[in-house]
Short mmCIF file of N, CA and C and ligand atoms in Angstrom, two decimals:
data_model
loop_
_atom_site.label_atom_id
_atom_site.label_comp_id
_atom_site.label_asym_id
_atom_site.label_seq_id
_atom_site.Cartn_x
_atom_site.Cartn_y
_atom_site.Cartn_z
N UNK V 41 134.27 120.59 114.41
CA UNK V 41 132.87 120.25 114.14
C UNK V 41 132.45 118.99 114.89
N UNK V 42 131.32 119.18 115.40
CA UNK V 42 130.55 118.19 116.61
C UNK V 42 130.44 117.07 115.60
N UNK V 43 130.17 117.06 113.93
CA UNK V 43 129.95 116.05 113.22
C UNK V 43 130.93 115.07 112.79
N UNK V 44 132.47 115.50 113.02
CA UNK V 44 133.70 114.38 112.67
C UNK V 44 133.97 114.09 113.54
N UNK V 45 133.50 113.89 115.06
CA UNK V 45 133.29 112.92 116.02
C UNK V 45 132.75 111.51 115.98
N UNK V 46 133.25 110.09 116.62
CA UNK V 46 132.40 109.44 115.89
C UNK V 46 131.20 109.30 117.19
N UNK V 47 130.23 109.12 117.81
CA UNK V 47 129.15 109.17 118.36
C UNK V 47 129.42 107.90 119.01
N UNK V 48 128.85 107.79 120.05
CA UNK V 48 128.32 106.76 120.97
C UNK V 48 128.32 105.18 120.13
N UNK V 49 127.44 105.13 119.34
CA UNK V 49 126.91 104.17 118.78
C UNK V 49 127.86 103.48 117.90
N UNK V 50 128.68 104.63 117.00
CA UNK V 50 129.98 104.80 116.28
C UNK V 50 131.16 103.72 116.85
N UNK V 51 131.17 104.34 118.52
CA UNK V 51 132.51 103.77 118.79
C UNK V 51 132.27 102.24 119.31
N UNK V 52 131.11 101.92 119.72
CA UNK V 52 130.91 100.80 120.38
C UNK V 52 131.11 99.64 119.16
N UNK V 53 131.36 98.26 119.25
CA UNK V 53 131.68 97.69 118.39
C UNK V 53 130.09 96.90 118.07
N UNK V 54 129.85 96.54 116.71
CA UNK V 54 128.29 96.32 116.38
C UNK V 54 128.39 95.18 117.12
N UNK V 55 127.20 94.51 117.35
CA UNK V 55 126.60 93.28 117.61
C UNK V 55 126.81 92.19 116.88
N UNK V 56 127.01 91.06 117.14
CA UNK V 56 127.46 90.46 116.17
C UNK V 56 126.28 89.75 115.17
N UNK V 57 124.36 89.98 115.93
CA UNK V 57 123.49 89.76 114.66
C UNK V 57 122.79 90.88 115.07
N UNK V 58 121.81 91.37 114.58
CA UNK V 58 121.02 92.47 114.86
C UNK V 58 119.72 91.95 114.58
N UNK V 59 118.69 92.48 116.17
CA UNK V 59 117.29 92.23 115.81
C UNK V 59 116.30 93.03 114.81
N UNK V 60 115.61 92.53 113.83
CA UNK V 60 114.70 93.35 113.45
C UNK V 60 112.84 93.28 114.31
N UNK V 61 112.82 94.32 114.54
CA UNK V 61 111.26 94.46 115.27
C UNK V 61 110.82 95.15 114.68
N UNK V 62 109.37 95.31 115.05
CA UNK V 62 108.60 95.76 114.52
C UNK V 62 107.80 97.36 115.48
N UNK V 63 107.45 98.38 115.35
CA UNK V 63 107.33 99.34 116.44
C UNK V 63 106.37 99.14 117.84
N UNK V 64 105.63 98.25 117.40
CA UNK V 64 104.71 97.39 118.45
C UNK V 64 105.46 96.04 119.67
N UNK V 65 106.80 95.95 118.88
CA UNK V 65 107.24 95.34 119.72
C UNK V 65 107.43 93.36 119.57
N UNK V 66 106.98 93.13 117.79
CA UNK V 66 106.95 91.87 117.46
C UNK V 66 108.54 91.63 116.71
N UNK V 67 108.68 90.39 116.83
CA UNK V 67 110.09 90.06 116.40
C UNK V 67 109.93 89.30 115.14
N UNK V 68 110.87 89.88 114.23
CA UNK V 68 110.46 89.64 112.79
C UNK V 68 112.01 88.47 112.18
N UNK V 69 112.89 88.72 112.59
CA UNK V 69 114.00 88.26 112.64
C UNK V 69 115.05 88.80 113.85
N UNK V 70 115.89 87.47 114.42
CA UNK V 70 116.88 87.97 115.52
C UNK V 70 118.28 87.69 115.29
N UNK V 71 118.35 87.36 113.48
CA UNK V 71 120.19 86.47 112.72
C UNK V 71 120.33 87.69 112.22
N UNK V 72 119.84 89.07 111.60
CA UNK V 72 119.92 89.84 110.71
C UNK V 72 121.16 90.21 110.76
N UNK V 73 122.24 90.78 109.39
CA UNK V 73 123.45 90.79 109.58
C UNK V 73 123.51 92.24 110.21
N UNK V 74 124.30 93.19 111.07
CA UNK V 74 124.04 94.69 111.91
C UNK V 74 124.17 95.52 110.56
N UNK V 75 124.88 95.03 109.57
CA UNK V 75 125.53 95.70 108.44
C UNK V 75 124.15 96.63 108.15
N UNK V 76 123.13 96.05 108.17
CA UNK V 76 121.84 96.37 107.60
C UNK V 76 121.08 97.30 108.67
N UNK V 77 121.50 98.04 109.67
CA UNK V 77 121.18 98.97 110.47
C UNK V 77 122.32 99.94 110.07
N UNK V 78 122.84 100.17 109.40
CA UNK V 78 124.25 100.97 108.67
C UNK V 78 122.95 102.28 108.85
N UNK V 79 122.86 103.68 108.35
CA UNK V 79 122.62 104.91 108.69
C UNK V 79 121.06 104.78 108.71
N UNK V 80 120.55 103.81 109.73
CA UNK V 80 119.55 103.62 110.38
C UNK V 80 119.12 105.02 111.26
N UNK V 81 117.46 105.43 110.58
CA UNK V 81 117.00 106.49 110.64
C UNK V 81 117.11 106.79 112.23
N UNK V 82 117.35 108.03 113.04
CA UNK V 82 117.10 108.34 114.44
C UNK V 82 115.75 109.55 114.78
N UNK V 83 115.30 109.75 115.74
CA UNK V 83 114.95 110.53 116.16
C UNK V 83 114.32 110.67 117.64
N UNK V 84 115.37 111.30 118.42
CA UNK V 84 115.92 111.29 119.98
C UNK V 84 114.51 111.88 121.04
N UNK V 85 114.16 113.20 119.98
CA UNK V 85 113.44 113.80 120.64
C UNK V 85 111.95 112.83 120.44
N UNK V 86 111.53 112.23 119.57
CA UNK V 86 110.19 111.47 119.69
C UNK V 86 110.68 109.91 118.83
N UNK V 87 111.28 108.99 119.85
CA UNK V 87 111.47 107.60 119.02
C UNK V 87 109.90 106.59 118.73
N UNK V 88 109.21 107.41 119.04
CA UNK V 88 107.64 106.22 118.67
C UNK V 88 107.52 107.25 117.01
N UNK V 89 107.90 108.34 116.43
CA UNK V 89 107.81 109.03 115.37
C UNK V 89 109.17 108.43 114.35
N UNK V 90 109.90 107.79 114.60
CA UNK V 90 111.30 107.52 114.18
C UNK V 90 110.56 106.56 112.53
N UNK V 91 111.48 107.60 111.78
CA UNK V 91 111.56 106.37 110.15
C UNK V 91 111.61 105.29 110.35
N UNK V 92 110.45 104.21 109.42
CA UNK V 92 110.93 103.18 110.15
C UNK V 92 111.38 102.58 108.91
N UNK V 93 111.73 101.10 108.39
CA UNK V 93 112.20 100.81 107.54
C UNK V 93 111.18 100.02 106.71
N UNK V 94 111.35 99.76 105.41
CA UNK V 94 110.14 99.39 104.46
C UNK V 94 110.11 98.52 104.62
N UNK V 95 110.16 97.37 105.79
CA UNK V 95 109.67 95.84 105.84
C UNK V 95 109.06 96.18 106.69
N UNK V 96 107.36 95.80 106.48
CA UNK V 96 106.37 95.57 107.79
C UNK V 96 106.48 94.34 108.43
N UNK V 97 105.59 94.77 109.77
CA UNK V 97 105.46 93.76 110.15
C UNK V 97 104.19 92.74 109.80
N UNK V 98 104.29 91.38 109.52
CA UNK V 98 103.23 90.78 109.03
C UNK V 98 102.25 90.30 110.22
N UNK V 99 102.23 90.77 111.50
CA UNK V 99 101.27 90.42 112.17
C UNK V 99 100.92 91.64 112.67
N UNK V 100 101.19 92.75 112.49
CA UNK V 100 100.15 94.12 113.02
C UNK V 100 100.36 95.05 111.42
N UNK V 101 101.29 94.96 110.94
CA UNK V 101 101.37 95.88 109.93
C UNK V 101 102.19 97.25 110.32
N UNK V 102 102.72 97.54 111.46
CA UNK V 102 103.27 98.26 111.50
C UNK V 102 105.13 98.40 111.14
N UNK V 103 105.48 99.89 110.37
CA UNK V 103 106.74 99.49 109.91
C UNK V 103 107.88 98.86 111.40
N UNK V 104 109.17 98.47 110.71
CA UNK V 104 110.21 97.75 111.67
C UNK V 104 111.35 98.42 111.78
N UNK V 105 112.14 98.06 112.47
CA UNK V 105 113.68 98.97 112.80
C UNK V 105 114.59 97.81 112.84
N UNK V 106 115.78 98.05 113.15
CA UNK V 106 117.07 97.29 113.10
C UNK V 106 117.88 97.99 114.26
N UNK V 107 117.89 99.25 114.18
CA UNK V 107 118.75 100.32 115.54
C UNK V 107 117.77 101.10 116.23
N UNK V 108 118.43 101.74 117.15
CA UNK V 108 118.07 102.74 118.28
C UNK V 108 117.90 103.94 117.84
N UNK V 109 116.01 104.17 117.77
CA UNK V 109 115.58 105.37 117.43
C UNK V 109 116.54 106.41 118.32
N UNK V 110 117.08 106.60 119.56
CA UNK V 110 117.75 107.45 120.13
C UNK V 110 119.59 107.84 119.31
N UNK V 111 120.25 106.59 119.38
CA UNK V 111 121.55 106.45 118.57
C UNK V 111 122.05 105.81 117.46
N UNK V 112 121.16 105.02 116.64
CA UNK V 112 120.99 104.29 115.68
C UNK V 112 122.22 103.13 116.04
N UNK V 113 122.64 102.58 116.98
CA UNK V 113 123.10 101.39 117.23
C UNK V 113 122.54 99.95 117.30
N UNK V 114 122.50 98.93 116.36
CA UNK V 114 121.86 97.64 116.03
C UNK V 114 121.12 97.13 117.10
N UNK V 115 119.98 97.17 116.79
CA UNK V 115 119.23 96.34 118.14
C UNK V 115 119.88 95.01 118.18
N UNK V 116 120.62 94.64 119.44
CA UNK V 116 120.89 93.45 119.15
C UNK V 116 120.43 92.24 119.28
N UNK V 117 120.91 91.11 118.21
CA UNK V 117 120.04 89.99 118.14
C UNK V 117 120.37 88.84 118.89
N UNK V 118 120.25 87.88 118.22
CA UNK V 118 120.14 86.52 118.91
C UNK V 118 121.88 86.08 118.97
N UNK V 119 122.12 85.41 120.11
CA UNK V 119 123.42 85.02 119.95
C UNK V 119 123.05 83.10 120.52
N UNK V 120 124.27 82.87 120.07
CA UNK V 120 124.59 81.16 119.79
C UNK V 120 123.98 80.29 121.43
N UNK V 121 124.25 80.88 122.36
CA UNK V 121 124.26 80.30 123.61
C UNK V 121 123.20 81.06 124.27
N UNK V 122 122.46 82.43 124.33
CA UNK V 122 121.23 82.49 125.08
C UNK V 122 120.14 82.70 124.57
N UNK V 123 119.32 82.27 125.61
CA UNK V 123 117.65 82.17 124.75
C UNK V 123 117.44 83.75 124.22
N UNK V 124 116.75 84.36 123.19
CA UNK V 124 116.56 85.61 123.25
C UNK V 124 115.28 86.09 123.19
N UNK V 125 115.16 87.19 123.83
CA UNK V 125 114.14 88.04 124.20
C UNK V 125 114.43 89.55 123.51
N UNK V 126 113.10 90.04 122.92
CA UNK V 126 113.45 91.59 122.30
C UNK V 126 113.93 92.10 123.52
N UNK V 127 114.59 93.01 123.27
CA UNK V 127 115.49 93.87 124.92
C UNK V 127 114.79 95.27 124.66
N UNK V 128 114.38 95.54 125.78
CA UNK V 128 113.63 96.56 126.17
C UNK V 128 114.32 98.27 126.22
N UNK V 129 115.61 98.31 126.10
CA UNK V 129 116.21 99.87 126.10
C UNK V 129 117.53 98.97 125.24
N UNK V 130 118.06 100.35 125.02
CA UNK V 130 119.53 100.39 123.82
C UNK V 130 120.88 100.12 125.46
N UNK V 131 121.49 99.10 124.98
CA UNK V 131 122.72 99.03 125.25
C UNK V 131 123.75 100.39 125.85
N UNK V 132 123.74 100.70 124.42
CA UNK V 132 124.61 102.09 124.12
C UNK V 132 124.14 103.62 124.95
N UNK V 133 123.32 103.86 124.53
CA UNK V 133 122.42 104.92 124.85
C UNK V 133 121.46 104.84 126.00
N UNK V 134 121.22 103.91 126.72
CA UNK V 134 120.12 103.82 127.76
C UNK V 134 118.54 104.46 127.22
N UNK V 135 118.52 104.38 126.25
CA UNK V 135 117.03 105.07 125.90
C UNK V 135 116.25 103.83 125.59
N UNK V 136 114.58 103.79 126.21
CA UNK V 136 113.41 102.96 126.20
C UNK V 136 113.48 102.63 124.34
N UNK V 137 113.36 101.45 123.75
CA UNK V 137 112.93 101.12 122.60
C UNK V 137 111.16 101.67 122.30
N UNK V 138 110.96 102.19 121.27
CA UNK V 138 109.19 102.36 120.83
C UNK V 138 108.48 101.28 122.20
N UNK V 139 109.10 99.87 121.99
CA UNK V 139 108.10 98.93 121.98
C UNK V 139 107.68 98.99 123.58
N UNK V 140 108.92 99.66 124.41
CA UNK V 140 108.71 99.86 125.68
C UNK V 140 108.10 100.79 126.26
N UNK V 141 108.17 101.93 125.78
CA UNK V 141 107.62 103.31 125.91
C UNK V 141 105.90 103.16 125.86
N UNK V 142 105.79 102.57 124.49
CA UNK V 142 104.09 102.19 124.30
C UNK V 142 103.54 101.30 125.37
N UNK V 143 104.69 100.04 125.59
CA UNK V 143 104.58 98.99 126.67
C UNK V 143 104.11 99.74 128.27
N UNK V 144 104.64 101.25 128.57
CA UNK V 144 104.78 101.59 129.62
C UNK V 144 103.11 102.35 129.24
N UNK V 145 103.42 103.11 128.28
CA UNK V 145 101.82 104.01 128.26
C UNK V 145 100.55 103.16 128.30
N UNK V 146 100.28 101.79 127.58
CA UNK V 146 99.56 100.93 127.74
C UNK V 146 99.20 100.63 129.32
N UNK V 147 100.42 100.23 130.04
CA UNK V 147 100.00 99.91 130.97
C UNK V 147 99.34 101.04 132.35
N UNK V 148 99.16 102.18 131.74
CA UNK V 148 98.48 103.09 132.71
C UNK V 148 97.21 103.25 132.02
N UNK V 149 97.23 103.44 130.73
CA UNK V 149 95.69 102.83 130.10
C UNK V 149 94.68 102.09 131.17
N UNK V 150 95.39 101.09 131.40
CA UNK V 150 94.42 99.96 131.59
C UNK V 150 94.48 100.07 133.58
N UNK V 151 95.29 100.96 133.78
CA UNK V 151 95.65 101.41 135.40
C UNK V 151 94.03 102.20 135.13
N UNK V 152 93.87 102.93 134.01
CA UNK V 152 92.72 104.01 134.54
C UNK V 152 91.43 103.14 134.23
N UNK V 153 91.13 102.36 133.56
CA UNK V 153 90.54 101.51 133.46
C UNK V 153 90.01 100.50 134.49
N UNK V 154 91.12 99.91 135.15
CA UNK V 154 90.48 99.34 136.37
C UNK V 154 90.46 99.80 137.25
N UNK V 155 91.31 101.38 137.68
CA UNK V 155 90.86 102.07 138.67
C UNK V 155 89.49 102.37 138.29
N UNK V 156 88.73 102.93 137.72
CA UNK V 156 87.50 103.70 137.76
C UNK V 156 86.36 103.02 137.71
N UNK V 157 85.38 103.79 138.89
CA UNK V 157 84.60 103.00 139.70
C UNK V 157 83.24 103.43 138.24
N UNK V 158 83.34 103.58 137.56
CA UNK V 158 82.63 103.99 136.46
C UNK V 158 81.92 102.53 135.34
N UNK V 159 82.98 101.66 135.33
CA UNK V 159 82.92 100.29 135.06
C UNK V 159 82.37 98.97 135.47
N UNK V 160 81.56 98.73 135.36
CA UNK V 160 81.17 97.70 135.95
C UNK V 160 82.48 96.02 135.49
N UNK V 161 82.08 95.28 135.50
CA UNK V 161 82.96 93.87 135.76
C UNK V 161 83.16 93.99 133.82
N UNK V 162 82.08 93.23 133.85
CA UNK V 162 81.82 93.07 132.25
C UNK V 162 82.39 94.14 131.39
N UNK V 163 82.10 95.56 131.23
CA UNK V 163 82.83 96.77 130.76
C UNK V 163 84.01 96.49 130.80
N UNK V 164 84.42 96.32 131.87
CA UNK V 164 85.97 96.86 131.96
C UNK V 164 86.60 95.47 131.62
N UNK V 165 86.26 94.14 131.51
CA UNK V 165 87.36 93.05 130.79
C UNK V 165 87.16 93.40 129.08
N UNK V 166 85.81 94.04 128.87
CA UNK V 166 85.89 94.46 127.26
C UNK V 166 86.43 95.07 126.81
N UNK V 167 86.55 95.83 127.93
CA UNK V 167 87.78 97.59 127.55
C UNK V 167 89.02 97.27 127.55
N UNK V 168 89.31 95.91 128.41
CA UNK V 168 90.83 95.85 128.62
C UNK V 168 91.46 94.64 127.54
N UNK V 169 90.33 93.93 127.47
CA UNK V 169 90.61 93.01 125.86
C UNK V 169 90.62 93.88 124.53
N UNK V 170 90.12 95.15 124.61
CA UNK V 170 90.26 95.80 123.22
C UNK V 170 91.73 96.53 123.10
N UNK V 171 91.59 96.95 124.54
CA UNK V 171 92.74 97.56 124.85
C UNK V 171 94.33 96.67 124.30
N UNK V 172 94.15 95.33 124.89
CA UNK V 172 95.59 94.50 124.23
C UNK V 172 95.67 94.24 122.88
N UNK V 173 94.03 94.16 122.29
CA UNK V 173 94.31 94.22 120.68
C UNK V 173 95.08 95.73 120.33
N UNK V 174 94.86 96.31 120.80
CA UNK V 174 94.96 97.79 119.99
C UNK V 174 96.56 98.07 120.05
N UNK V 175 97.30 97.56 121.26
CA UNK V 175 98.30 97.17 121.89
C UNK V 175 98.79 96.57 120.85
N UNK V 176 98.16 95.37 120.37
CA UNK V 176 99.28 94.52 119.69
C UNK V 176 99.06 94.90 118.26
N UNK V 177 98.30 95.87 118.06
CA UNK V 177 98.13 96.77 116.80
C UNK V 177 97.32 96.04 115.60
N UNK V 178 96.36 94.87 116.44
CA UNK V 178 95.45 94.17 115.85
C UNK V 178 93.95 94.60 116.09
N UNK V 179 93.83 95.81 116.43
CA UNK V 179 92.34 96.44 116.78
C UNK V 179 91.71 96.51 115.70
N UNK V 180 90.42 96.75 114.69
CA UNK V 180 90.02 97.35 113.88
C UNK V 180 89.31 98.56 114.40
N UNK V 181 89.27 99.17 113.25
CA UNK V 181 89.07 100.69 113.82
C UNK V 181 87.66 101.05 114.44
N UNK V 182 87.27 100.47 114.18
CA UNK V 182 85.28 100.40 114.99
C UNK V 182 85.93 99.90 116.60
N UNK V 183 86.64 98.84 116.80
CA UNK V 183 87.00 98.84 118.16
C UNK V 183 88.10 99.64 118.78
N UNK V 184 88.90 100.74 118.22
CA UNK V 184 89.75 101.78 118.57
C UNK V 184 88.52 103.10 118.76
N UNK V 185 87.60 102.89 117.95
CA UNK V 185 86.76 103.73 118.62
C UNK V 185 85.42 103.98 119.54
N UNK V 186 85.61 102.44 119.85
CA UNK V 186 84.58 102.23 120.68
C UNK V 186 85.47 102.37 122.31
N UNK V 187 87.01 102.11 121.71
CA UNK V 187 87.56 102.00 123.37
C UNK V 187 88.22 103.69 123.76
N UNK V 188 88.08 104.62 122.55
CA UNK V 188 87.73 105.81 123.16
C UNK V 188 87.00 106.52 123.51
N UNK V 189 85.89 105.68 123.33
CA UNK V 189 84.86 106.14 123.48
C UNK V 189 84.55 105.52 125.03
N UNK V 190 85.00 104.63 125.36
CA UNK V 190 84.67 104.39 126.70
C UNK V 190 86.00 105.33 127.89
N UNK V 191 87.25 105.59 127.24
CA UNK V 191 87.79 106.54 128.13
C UNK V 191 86.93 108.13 128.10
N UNK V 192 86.48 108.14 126.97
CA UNK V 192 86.18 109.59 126.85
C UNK V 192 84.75 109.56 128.29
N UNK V 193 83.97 108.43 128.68
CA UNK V 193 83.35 108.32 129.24
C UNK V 193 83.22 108.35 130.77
N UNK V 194 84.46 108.11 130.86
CA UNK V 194 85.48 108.14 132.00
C UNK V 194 85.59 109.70 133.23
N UNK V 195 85.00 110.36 132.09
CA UNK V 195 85.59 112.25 132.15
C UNK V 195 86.25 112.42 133.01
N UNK V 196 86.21 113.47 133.59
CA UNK V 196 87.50 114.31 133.88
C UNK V 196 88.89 114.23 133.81
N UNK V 197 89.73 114.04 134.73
CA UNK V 197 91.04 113.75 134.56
C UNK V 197 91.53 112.36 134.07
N UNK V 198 90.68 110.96 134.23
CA UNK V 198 90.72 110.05 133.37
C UNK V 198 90.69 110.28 132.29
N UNK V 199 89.89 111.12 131.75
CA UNK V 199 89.79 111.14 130.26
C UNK V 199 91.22 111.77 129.82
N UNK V 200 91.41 112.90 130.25
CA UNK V 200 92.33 113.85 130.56
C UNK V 200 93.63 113.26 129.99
N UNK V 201 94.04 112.61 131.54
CA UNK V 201 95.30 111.68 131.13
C UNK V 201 95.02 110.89 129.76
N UNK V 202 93.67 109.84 129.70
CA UNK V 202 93.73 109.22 128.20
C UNK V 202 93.87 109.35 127.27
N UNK V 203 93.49 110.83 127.58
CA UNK V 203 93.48 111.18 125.76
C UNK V 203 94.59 111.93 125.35
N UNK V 204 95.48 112.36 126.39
CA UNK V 204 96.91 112.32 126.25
C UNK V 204 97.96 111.45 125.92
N UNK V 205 97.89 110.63 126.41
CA UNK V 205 98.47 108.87 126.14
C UNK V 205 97.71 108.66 124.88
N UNK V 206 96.79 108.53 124.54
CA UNK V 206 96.26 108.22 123.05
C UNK V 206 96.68 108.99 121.78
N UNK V 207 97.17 110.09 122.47
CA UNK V 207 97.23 110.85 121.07
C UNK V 207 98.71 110.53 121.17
N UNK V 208 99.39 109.96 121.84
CA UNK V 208 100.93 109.31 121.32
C UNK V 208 100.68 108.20 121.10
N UNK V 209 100.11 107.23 121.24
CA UNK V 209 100.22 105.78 121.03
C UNK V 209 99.42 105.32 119.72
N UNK V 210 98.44 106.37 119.38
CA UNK V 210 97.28 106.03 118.12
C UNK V 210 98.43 106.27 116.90
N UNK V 211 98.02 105.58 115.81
CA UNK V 211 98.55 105.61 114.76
C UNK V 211 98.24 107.42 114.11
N UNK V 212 99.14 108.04 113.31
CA UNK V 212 98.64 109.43 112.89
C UNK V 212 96.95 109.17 112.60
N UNK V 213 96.79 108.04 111.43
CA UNK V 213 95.64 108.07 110.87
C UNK V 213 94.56 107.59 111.84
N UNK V 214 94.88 106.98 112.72
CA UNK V 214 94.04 106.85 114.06
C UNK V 214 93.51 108.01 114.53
N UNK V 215 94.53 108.83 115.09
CA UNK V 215 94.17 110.21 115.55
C UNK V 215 93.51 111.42 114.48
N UNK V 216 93.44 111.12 113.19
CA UNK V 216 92.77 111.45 112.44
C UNK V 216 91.53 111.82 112.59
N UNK V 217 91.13 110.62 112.64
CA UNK V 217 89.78 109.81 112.81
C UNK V 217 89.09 110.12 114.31
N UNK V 218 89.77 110.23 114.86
CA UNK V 218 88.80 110.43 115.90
C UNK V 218 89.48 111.98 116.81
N UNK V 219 88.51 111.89 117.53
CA UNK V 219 88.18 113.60 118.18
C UNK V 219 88.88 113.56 119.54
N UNK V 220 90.10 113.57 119.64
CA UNK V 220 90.94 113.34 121.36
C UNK V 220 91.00 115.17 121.71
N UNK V 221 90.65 115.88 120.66
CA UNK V 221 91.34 117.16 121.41
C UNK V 221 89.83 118.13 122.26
N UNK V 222 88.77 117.17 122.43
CA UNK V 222 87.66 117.55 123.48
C UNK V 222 88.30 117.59 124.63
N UNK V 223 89.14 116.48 124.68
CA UNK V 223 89.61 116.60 126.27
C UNK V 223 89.95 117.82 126.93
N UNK V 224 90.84 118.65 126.23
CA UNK V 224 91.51 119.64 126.51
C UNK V 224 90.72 121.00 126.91
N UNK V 225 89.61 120.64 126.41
CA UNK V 225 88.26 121.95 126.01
C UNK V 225 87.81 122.58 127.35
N UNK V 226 88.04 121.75 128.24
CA UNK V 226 87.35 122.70 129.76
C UNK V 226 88.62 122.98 130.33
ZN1 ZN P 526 104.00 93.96 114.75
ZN1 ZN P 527 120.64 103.89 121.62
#
């Protein structure tokens, strides 16, 4: 049985602190003991969908992790001698963390944004300041829908691509709320 194997994550030896983040990518603690990423939720095929754990984060509100939505191995934390920085993919597994993946979709957001000749100056630093709130998961929802409302404005394949990237990066109840599946309609 593939299951009394011990896995990737299994054999590697833990970290000696483990970071806790938050899915946006904020650092909540970097001493945490790894013990506490012990059968830390996975899910390989969509890690921005991954369980997250019942401590939010107190500056966006979104839930936090301890391991690798791909292998559940301890994000690791802060050690004695280097400065630390959240780390952008798993050690173990080579798979993008949430915070990078969103980090990467964001930044073509704002690629279609200042590509399009649709914008004038003013527009597009509003679009791209709503855009980093929404990013840092400090948007309110009148400005998540005012800044789809300016991709949706965008049309054709701008929109296209946007509202593809949006419907992974919006919160479920985000995508709720607003109407991304016009795009698809022509
Ligand atoms: Zn956060
Ligand atoms: Zn991993």
């Amino acid at each position: 049985m593939l299951g009394a194997l011990p896995t990737p994550a299994q054999r590697t030896p833990p970290p000696r602190r483990a970071a806790r983040v938050c899915m946006n990518g904020h650092l909540l603690a970097a001493e945490e003991d790894p013990g506490l990423a012990r059968g830390a939720a996975t899910n390989r095929a969509d890690p921005l969908a991954v369980r997250t754990t019942d401590v939010r984060c107190p500056a966006c509100g979104t839930g936090t992790i301890l391991a690798c939505p791909g292998c559940g191995y301890p994000i690791p934390g802060a050690t004695p001698t280097l400065a630390f920085d959240v780390p952008h993919f798993c050690i173990v597994c080579g798979e993008y963390y949430p915070w990078t993946f969103r980090g990467e979709f964001y930044a073509t957001l704002a690629e279609i944004l200042d590509e399009s000749p649709r914008l004038d100056r003013a527009a597009l630093r509003a679009a791209l300041g709503t855009l980093e709130r929404q990013r840092e998961g400090l948007a309110e929802s009148s400005e998540t829908r005012g800044l789809v409302e300016t991709f949706r404005s965008l049309g054709g394949s701008d929109w296209d691509l946007a509202a593809q990237i949006l419907q992974v990066v919006l919160t479920p109840e985000q995508r709720a709320s607003l109407d991304l599946r016009a795009a698809f309609a022509h």
